[in-house]
JSON list of C-alpha atoms in Angstrom, two decimals:
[
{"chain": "A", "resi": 137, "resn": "UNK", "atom": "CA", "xyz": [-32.23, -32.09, -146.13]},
{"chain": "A", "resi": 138, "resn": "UNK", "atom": "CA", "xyz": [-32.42, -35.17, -148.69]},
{"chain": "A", "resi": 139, "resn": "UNK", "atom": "CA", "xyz": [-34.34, -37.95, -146.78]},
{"chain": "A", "resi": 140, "resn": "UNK", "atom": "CA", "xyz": [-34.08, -40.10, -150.28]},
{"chain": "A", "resi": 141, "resn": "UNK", "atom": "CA", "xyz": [-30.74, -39.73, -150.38]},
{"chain": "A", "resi": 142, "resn": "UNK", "atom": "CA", "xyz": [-30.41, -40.47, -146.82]},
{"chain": "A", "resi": 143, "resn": "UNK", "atom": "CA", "xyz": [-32.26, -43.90, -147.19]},
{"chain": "A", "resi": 144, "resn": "UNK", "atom": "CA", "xyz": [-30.04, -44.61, -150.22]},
{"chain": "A", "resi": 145, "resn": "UNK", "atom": "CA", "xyz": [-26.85, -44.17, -148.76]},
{"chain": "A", "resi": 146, "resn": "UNK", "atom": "CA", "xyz": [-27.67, -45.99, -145.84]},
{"chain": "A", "resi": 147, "resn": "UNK", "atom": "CA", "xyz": [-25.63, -48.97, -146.35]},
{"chain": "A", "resi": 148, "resn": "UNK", "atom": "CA", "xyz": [-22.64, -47.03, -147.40]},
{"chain": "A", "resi": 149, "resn": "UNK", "atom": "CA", "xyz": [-22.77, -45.52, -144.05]},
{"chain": "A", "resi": 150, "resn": "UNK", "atom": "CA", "xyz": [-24.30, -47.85, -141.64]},
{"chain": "A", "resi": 151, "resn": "UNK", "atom": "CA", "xyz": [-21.57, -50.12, -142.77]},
{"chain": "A", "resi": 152, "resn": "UNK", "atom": "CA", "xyz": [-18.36, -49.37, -142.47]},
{"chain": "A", "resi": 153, "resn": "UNK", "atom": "CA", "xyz": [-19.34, -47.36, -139.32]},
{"chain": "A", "resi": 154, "resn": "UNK", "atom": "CA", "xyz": [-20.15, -50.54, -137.49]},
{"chain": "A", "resi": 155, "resn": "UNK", "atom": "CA", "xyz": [-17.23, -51.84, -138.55]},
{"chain": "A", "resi": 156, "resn": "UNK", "atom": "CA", "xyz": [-15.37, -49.01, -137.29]},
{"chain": "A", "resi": 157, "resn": "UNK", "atom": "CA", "xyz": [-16.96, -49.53, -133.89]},
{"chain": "A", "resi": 158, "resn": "UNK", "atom": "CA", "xyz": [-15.92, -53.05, -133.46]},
{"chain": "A", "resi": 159, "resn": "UNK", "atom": "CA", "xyz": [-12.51, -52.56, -135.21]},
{"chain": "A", "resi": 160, "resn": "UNK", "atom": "CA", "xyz": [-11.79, -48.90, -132.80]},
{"chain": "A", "resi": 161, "resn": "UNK", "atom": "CA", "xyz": [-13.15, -51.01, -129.55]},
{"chain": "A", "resi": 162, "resn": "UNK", "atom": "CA", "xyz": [-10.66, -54.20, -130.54]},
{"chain": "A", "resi": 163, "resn": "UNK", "atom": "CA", "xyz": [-7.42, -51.92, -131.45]},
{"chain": "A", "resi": 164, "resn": "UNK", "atom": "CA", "xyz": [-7.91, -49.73, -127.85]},
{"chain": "A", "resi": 165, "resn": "UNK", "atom": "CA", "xyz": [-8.12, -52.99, -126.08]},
{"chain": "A", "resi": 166, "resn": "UNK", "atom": "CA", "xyz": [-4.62, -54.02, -127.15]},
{"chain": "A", "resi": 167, "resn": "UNK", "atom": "CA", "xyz": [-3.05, -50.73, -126.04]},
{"chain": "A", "resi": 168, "resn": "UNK", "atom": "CA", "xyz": [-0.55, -50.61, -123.37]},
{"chain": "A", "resi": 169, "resn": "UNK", "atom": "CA", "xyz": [-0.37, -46.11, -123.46]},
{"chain": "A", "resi": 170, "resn": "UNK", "atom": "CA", "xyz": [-2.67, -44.37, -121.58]},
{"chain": "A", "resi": 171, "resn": "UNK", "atom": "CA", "xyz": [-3.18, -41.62, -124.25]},
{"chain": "A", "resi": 172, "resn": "UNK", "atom": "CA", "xyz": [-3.91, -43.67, -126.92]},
{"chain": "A", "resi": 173, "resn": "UNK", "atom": "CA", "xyz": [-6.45, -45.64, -124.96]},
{"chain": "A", "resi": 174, "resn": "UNK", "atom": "CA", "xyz": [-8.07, -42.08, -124.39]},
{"chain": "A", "resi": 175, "resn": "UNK", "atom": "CA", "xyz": [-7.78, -41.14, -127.95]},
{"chain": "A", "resi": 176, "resn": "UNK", "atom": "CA", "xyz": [-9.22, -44.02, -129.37]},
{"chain": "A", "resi": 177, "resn": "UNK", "atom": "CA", "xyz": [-12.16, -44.40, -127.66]},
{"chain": "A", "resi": 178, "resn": "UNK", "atom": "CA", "xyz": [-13.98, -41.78, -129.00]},
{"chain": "A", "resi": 179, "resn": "UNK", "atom": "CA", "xyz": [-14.00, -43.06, -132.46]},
{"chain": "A", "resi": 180, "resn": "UNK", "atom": "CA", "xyz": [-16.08, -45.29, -131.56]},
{"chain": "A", "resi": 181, "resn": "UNK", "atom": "CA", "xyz": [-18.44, -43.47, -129.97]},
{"chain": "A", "resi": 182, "resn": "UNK", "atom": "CA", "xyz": [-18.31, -41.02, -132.97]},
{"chain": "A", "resi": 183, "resn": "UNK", "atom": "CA", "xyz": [-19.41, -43.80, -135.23]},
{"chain": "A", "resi": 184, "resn": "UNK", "atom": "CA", "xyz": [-22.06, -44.25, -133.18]},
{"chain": "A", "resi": 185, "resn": "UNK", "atom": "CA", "xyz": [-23.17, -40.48, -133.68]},
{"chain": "A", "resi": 186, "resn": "UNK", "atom": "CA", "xyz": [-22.52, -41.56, -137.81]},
{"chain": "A", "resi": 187, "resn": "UNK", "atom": "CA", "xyz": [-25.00, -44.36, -137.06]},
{"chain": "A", "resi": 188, "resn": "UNK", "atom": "CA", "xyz": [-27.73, -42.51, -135.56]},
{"chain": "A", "resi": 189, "resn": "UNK", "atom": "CA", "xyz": [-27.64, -39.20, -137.41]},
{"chain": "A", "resi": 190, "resn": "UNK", "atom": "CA", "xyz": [-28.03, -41.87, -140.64]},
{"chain": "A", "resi": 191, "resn": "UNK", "atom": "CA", "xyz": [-30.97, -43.38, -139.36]},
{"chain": "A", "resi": 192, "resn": "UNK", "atom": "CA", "xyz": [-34.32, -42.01, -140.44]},
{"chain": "A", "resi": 193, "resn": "UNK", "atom": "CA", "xyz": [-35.83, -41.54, -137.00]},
{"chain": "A", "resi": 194, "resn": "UNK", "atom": "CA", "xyz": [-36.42, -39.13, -134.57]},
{"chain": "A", "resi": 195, "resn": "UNK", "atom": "CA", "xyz": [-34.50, -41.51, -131.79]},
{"chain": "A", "resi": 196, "resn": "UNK", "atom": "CA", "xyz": [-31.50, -41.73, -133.99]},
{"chain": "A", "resi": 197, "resn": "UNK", "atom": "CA", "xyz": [-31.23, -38.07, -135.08]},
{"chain": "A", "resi": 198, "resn": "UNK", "atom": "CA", "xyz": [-31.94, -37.00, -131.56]},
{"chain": "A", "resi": 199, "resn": "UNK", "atom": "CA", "xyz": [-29.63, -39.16, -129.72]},
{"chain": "A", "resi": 200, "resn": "UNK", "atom": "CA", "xyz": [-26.64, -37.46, -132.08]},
{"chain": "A", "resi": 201, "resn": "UNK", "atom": "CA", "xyz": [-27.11, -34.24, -130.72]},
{"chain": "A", "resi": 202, "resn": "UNK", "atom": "CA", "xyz": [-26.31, -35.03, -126.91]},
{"chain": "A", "resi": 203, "resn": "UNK", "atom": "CA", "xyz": [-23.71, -37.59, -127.53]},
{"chain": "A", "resi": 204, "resn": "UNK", "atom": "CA", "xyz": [-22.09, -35.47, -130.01]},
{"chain": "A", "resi": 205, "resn": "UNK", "atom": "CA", "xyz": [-22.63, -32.70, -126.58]},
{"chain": "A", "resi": 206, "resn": "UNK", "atom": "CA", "xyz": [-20.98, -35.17, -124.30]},
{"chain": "A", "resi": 207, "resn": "UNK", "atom": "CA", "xyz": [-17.98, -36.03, -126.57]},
{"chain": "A", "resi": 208, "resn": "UNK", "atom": "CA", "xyz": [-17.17, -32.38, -125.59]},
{"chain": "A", "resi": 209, "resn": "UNK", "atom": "CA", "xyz": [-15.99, -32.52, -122.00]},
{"chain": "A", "resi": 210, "resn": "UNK", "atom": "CA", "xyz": [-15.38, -36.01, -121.44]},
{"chain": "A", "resi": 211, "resn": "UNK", "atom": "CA", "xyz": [-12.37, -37.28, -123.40]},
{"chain": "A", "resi": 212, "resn": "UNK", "atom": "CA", "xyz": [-10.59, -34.01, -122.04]},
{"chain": "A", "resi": 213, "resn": "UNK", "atom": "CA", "xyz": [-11.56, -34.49, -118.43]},
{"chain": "A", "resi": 214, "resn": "UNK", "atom": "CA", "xyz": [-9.67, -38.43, -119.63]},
{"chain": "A", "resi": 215, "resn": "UNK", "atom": "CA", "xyz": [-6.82, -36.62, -120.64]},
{"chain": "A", "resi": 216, "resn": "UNK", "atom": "CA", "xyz": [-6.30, -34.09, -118.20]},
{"chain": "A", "resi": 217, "resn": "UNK", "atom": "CA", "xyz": [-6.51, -37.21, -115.32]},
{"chain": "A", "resi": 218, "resn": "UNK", "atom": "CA", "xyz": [-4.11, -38.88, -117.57]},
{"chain": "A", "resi": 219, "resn": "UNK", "atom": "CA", "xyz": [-2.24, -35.97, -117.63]},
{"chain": "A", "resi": 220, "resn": "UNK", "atom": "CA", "xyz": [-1.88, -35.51, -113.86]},
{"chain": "A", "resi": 221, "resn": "UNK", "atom": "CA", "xyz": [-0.77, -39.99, -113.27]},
{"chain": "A", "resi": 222, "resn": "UNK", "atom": "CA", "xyz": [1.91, -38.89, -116.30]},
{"chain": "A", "resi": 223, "resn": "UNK", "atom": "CA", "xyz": [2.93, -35.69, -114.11]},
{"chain": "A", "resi": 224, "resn": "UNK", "atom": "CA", "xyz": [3.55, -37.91, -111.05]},
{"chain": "A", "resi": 225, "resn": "UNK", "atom": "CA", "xyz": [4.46, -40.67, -112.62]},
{"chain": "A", "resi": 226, "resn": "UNK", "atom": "CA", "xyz": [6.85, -39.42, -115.93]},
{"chain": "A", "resi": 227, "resn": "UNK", "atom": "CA", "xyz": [4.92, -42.87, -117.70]},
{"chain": "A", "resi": 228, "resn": "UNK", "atom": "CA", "xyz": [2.00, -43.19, -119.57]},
{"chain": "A", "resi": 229, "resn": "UNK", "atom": "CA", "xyz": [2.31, -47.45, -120.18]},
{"chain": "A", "resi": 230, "resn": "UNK", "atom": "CA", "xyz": [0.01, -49.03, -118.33]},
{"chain": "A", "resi": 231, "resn": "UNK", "atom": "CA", "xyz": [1.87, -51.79, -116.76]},
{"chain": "A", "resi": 232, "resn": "UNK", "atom": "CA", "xyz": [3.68, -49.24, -114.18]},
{"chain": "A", "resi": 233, "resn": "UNK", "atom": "CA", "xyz": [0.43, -48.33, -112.38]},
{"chain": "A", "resi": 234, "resn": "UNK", "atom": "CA", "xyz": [0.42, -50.08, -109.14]},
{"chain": "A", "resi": 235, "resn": "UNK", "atom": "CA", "xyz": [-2.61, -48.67, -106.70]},
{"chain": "A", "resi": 236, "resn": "UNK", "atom": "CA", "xyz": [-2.98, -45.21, -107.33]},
{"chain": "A", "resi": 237, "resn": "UNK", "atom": "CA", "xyz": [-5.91, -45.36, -105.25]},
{"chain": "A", "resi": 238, "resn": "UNK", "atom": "CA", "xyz": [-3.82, -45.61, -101.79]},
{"chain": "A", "resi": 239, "resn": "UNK", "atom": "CA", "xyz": [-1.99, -41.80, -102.69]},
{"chain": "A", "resi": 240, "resn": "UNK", "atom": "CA", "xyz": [-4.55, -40.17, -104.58]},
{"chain": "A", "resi": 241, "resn": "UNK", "atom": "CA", "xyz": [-7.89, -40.69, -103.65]},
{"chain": "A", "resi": 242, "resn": "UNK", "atom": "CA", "xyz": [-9.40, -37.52, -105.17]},
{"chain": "A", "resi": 243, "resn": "UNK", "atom": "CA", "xyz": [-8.41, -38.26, -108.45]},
{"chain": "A", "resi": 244, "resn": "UNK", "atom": "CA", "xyz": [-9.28, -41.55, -108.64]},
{"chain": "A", "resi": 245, "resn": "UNK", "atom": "CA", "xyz": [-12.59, -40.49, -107.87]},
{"chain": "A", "resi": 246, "resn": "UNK", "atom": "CA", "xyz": [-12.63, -38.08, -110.67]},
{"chain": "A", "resi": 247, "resn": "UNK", "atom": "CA", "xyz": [-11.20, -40.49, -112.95]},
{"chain": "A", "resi": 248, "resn": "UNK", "atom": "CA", "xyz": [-13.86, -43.04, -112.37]},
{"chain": "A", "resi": 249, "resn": "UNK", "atom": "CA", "xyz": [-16.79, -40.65, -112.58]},
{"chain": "A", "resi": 250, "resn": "UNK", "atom": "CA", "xyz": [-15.39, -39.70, -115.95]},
{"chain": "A", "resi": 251, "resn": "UNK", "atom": "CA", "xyz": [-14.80, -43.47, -116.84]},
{"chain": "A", "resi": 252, "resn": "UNK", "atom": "CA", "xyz": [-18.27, -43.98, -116.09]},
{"chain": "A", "resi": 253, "resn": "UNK", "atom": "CA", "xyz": [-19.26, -41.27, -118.68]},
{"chain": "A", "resi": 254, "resn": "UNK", "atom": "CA", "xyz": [-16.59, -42.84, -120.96]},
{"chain": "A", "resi": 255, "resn": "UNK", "atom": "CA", "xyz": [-18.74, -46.59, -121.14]},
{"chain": "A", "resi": 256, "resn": "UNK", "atom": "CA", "xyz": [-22.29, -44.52, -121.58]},
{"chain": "A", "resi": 257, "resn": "UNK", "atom": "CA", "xyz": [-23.37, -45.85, -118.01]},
{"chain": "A", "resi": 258, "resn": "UNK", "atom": "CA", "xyz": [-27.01, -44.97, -116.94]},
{"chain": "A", "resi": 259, "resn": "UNK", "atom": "CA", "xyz": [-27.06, -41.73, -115.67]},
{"chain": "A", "resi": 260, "resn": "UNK", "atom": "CA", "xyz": [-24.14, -40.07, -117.18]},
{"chain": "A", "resi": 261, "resn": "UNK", "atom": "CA", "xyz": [-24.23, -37.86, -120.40]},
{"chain": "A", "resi": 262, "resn": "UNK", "atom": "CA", "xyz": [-23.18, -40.22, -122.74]},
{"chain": "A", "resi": 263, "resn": "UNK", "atom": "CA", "xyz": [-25.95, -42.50, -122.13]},
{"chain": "A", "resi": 264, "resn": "UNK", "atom": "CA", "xyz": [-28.35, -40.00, -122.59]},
{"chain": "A", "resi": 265, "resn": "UNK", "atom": "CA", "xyz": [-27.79, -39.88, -126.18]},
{"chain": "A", "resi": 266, "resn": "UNK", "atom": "CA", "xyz": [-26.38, -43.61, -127.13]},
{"chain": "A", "resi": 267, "resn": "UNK", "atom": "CA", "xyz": [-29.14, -45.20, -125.47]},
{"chain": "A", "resi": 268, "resn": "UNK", "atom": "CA", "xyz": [-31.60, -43.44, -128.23]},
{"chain": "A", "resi": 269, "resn": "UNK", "atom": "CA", "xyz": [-29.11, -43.81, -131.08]},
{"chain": "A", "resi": 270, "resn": "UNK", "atom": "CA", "xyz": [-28.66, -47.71, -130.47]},
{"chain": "A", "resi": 271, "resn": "UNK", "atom": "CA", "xyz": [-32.70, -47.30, -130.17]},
{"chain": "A", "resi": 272, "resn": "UNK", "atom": "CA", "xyz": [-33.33, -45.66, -133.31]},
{"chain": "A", "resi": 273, "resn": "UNK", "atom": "CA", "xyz": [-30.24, -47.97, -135.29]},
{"chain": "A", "resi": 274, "resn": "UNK", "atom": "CA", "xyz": [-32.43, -50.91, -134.06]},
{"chain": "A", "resi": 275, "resn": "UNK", "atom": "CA", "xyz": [-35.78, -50.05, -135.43]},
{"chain": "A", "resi": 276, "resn": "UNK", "atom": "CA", "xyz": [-33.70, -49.09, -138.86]},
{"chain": "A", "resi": 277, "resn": "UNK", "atom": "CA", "xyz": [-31.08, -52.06, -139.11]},
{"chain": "A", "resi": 278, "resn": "UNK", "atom": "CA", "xyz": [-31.06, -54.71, -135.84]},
{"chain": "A", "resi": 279, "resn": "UNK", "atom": "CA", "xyz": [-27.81, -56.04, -137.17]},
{"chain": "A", "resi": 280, "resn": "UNK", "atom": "CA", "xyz": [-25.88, -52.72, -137.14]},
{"chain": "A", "resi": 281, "resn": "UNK", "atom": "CA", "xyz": [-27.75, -52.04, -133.79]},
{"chain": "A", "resi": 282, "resn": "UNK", "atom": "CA", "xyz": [-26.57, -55.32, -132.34]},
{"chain": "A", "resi": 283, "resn": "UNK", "atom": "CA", "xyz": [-22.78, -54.94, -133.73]},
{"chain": "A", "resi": 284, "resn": "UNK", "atom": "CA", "xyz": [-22.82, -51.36, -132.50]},
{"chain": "A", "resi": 285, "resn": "UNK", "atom": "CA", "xyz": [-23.83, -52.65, -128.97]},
{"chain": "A", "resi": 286, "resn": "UNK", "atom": "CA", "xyz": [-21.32, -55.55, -129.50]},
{"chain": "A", "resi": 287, "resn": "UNK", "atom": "CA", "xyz": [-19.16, -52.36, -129.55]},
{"chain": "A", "resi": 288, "resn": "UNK", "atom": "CA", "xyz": [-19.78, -50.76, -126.42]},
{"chain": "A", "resi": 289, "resn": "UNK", "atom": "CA", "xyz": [-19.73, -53.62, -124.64]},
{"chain": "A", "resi": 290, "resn": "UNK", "atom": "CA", "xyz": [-15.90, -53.71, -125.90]},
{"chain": "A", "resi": 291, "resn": "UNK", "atom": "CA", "xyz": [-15.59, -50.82, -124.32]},
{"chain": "A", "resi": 292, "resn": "UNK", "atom": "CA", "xyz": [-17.11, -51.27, -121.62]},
{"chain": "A", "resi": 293, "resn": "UNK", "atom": "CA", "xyz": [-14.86, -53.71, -121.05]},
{"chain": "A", "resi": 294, "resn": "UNK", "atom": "CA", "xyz": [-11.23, -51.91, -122.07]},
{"chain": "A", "resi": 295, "resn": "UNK", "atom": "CA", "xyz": [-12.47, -48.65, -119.78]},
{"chain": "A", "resi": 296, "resn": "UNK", "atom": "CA", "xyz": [-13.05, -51.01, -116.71]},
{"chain": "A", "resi": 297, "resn": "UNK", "atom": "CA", "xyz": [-9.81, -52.60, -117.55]},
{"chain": "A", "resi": 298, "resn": "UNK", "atom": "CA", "xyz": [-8.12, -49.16, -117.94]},
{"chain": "A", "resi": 299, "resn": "UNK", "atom": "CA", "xyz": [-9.57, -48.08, -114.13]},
{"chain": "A", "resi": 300, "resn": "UNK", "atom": "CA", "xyz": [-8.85, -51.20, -112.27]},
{"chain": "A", "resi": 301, "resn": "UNK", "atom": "CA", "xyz": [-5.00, -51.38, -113.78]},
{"chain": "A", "resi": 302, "resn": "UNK", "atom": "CA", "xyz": [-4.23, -47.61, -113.19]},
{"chain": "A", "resi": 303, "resn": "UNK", "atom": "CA", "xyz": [-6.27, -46.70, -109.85]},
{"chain": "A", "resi": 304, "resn": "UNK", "atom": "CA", "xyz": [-6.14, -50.67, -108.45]},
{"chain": "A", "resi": 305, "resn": "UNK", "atom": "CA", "xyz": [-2.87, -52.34, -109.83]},
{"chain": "A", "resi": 306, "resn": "UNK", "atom": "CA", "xyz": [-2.25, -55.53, -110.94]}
]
């Protein structure tokens, strides 16, 4: 509605939501609950949506609308497979998971197809529209593009950490 105001405010936005990316991705790292590592991750991504709906480009602004879709059905597919271990288990901390994979197959299936959608991998919904956001941020601001990336790559990182503790063991 106010491109001017848009381009103004830029730096008031693109700011501390790259700094909210790194800072989310870092804090969910250290987490030892399931539900919290589920309930933080999304902030990040939603930063990301922040990021791109800021930037003054058709790859930004269009990459919002399907990552802001995929935020939708993702984190509570997470939760309800969190939900389920914490049903059969009666603990969310990570550290009790010892090879889920060996007496539930199924769900550790589901849970890794979602995990996949979790980290924006190719293919899945979330990539569809981070892929253009991170495109559009660069052509805007390559140093909030590149910290944003630094982002996902964090959690990348805590969501394969997440899968192989819970579904693998130790």
């Amino acid at each position: 509605m106010f491109p001017e105001a848009t381009l103004r405010s830029n730096p008031f936005i693109y700011t501390p939501s790259a700094i909210a990316i790194i800072y989310t991705s870092s804090t969910t790292s250290r987490q030892i609950d399931l539900k919290k590592i589920i309930a933080y991750s999304p902030v990040a991504h939603m930063n990301l949506v922040t990021i791109g709906m800021f930037s003054p480009n058709i790859q930004g602004i269009g990459g919002s609308i399907p990552s802001m879709s995929s935020h939708g059905p993702v984190p509570p597919a997470l939760f309800l497979c969190v939900g389920v271990l914490y049903d059969r288990h009666k603990t969310r901390l990570v550290r009790y998971y010892v090879g889920s994979v060996s007496t539930m197959q199924n769900l550790s299936t589901i849970f890794f197809s979602f995990i996949l959608a979790n980290m924006s991998s190719p293919g899945t919904s979330s990539f569809i529209g981070e892929f253009p956001i991170l495109v559009g941020a660069f052509q805007r601001n390559s140093l909030v593009a590149t910290l944003a990336a630094l982002g996902m790559i964090l959690g990348v990182t805590y969501s394969l950490w997440l899968y192989n503790r819970v579904v693998s063991g130790n």
